[in-house]
Coordinates of C-alpha atoms in Angstrom, one line a residue:
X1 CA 0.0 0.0 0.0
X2 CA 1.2 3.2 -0.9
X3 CA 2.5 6.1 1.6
X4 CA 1.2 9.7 1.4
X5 CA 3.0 12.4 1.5
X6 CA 3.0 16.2 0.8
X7 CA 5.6 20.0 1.1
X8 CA 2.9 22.5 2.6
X9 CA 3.9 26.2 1.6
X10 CA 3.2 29.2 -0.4
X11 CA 4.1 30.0 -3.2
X12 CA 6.4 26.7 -3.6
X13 CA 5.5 25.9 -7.7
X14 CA 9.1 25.7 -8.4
X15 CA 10.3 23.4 -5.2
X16 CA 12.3 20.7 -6.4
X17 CA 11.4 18.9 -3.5
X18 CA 8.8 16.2 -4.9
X19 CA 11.6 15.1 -7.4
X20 CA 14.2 14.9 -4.6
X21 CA 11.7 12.7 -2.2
X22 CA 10.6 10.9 -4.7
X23 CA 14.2 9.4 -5.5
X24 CA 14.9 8.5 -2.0
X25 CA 11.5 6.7 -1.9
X26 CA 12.7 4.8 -5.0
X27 CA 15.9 4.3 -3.2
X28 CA 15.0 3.0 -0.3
X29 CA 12.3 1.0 -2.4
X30 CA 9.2 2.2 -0.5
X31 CA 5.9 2.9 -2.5
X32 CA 4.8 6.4 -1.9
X33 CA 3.6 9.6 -3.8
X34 CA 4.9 13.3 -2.6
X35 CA 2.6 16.4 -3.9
X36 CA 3.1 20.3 -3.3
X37 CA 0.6 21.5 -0.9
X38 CA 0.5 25.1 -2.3
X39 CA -2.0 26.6 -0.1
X40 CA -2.2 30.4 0.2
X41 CA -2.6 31.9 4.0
X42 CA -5.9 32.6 3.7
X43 CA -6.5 28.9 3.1
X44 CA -4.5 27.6 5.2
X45 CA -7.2 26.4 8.2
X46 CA -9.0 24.6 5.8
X47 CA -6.1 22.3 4.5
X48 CA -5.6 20.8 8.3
X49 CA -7.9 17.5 7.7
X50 CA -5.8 16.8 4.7
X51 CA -2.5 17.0 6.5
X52 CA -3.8 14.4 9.2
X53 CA -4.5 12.0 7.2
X54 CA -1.0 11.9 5.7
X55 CA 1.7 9.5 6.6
X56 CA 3.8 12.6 7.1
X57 CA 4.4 15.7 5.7
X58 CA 7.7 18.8 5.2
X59 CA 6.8 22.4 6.1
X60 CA 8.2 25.6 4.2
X61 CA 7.8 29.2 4.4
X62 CA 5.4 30.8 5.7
X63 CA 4.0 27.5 7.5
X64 CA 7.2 26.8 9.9
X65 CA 5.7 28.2 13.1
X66 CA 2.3 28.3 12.3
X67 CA 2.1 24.3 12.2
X68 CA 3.4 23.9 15.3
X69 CA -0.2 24.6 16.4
X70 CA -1.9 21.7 15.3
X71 CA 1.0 18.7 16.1
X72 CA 0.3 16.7 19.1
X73 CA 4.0 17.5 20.5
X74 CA 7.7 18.8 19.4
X75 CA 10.7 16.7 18.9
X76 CA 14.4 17.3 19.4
X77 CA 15.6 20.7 18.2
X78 CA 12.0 21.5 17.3
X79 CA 11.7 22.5 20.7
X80 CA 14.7 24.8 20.3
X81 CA 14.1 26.5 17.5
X82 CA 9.9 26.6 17.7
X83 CA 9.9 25.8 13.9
X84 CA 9.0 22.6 12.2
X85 CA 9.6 21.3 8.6
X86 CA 9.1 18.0 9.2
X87 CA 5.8 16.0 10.8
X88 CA 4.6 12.3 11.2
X89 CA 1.3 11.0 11.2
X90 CA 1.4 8.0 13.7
X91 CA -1.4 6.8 15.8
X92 CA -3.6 9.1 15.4
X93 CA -1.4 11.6 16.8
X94 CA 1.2 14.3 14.9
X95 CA 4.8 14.6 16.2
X96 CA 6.7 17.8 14.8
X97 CA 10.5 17.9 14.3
X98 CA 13.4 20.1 12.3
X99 CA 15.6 18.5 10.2
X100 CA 17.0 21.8 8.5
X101 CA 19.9 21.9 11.8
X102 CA 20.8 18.4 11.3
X103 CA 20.7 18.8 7.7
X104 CA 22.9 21.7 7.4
X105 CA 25.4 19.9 10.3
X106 CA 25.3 16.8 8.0
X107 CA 25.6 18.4 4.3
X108 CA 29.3 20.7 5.7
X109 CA 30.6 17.5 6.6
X110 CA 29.6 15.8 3.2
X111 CA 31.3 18.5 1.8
X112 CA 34.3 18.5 4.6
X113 CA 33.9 22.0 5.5
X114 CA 34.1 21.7 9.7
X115 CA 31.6 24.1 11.9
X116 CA 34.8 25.8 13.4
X117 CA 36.6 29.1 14.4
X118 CA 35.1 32.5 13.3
X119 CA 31.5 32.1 11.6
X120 CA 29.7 35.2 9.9
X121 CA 25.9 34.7 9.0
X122 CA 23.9 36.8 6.6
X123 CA 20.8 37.6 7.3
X124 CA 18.9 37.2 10.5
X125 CA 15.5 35.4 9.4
X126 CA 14.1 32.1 11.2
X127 CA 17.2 30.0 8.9
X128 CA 19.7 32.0 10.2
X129 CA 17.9 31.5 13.6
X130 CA 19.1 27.8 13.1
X131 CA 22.2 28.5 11.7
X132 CA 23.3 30.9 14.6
X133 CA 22.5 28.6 17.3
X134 CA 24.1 25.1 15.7
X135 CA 27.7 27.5 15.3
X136 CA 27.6 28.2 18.8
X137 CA 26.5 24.9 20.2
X138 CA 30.0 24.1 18.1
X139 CA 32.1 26.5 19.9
X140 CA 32.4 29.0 17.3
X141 CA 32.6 32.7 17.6
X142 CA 29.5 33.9 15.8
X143 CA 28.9 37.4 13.9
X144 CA 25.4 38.4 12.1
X145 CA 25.5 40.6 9.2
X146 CA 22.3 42.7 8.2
X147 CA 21.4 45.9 6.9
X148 CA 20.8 48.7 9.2
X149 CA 17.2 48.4 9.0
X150 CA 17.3 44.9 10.7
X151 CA 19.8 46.1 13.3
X152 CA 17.1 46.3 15.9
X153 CA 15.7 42.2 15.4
X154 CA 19.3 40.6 14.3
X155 CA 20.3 42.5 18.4
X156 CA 17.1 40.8 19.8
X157 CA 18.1 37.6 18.3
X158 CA 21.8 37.3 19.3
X159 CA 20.4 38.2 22.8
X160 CA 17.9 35.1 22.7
X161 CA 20.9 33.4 21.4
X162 CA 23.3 35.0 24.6
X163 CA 20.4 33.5 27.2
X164 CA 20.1 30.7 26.3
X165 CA 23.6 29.6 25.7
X166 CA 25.8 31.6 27.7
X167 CA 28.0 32.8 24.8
X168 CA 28.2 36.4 23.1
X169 CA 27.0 36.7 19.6
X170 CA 28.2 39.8 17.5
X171 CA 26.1 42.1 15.0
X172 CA 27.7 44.3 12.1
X173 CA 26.2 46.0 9.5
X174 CA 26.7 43.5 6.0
X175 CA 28.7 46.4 4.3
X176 CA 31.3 45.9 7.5
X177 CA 32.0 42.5 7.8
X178 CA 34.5 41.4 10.3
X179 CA 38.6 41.4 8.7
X180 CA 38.4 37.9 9.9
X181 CA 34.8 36.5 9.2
X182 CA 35.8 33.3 8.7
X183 CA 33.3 30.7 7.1
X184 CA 30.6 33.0 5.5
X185 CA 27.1 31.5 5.8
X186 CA 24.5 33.4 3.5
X187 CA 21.0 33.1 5.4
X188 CA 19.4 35.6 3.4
X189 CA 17.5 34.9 -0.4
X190 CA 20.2 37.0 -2.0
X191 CA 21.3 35.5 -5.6
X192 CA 18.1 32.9 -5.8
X193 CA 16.4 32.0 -8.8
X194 CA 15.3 34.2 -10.7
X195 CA 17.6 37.3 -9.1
X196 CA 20.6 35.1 -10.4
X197 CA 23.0 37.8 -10.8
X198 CA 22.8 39.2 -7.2
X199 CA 25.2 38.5 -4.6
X200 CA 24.7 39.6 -0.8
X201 CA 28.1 40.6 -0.1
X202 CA 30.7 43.1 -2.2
X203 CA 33.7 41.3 -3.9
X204 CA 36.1 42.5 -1.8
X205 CA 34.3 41.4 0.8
X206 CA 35.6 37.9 0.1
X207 CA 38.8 38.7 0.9
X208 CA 37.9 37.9 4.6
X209 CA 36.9 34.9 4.4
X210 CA 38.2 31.0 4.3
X211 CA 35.3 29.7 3.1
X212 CA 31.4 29.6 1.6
X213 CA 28.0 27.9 2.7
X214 CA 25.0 29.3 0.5
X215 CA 21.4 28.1 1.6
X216 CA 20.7 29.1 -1.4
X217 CA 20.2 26.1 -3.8
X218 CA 18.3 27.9 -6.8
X219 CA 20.8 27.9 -9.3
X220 CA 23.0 25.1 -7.9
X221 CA 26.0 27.7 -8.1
X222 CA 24.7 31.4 -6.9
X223 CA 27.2 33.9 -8.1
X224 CA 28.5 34.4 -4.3
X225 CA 29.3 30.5 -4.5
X226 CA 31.1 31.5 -8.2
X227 CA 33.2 34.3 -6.7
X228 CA 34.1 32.3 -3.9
X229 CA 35.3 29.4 -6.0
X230 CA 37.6 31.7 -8.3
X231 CA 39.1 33.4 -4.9
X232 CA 39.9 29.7 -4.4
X233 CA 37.6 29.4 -1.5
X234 CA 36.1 26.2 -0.3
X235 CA 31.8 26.4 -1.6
X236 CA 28.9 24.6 -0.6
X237 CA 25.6 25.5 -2.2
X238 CA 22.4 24.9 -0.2
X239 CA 21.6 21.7 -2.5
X240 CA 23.2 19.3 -0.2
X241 CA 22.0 21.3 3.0
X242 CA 18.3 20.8 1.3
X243 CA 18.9 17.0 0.5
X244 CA 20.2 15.6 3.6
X245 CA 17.2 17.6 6.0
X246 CA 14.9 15.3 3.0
X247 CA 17.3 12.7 4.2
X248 CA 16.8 13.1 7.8
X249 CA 12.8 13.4 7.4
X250 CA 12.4 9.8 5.7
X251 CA 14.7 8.7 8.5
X252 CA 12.0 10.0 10.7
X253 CA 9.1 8.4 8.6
X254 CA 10.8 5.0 8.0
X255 CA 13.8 4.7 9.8
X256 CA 15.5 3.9 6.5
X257 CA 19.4 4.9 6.1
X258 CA 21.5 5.6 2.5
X259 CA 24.6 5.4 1.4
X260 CA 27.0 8.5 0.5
X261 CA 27.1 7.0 -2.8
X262 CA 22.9 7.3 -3.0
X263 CA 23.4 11.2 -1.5
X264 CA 26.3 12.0 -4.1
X265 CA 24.3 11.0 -6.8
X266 CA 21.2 12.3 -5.7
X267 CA 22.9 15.7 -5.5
X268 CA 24.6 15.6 -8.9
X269 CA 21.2 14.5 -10.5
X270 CA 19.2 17.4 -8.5
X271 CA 21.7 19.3 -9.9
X272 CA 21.1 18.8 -13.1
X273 CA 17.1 18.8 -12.4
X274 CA 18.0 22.1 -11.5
X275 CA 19.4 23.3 -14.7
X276 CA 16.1 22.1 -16.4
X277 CA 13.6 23.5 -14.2
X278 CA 15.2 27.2 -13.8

């Protein structure tokens, strides 16, 4: 018997994630069909009774919080973070978890880029939340870059971040990045699909850095993940960031594991989806 799943956001026509869950369910060899939920705000109530009777379900923007309402309990960093993109349908109950921090933890080491030593993260939305918090829990000294006019929230969140962990989190404008930013995380939408020749940070700015992590994965290669690679920088795109949380959740649903062989090629083929769909 088929499994039934679903991505519940808005506006999410262009995910790629029903082509990326659908290969790990042929991986992994289980019978299943993944759909886009696009459901606009307004709507969103009414789509509840659906969800339930799902084996499970992922959760993007601008559902991450909002869902937590109607899940019977949080799991693991769920509870840290308050944001859920992940849910299973079991028993008549819902249980809500967040794969994006394990995901993101996962896909630098795929890559072999270690969560160490100065960290500077653009942007200071509900991604760079999780982003923040998993460099500090690994000892790094953290700095949030934003424009002025998000000075006021990026202070509030490095002061969450301060309480609950005990360890000081700096805040600089974007145009003043720190001479030694060390690895430079871009949490903001900067250089995404279609805005492909947009990049959040100046050239020179690159200078101060040892290496790149986009979250961005719409085009495979942004042009801040270009520029880094001819500065001879190390580069990760958001691609494998985006695969292993998909990873993670069908661990959640089925408890099934694969191979760094299955993940290499899954990310090489989603790249190449990629290139079609854009």
């Amino acid at each position: 018997m088929n499994q039934h799943f679903a991505l519940l956001g808005h506006p999410i026509s262009h995910s790629i994630s029903p082509f990326i869950h659908r290969r790990l369910f042929e991986i992994a060899k289980i019978p299943a069909e993944y759909v886009l939920l696009d459901v606009c705000k307004p709507d969103f109530l009414s789509v509840i009774p659906t969800l339930s009777k799902l084996n499970g379900y992922n959760i993007t923007i601008p559902y991450k919080q909002a869902i937590i309402t109607f899940v019977s309990q949080l799991c693991g960093q769920a509870k840290i973070y308050s944001c859920i993109n992940t849910v299973k349908n079991s028993g008549g109950a819902s249980f809500g978890y967040n794969t994006d921090a394990p995901g993101f933890l996962q896909a630098l080491k795929f890559e072999n880029l270690p969560l160490a030593g100065n960290v500077t993260i653009l942007g200071c939305g509900g991604i760079a939340r999780i982003f923040c918090f998993e460099a500090v829990f690994s000892g790094c000294n953290v700095t949030l870059a934003v424009r002025a006019q998000s000075l006021d929230r990026t202070k509030a969140l490095a002061n969450k971040v301060a309480r609950a962990t005990g360890s000081s989190v700096a805040v600089t404008l974007i145009d003043a990045l720190p001479k030694n930013a060390g690895i430079l995380i871009n949490a903001t939408p900067v250089g995404m699909f279609p805005n492909v020749d947009e990049s959040p940070i100046a050239d020179e700015a690159l200078a101060h850095c040892r290496a790149v992590f986009d979250a961005v994965y719409n085009p495979h290669e942004t042009l801040l993940i270009k520029k880094a690679k001819s500065n001879s920088l190390p580069a990760v795109s958001g691609l494998s960031m985006l695969i292993f949380q998909a990873v993670f959740a069908h661990k959640i649903w089925n408890d099934v594991d694969f191979s760094d062989g299955d993940i290499a090629q899954l990310i090489a083929d989603s790249s190449e989806f990629l290139k079609r769909f854009g």
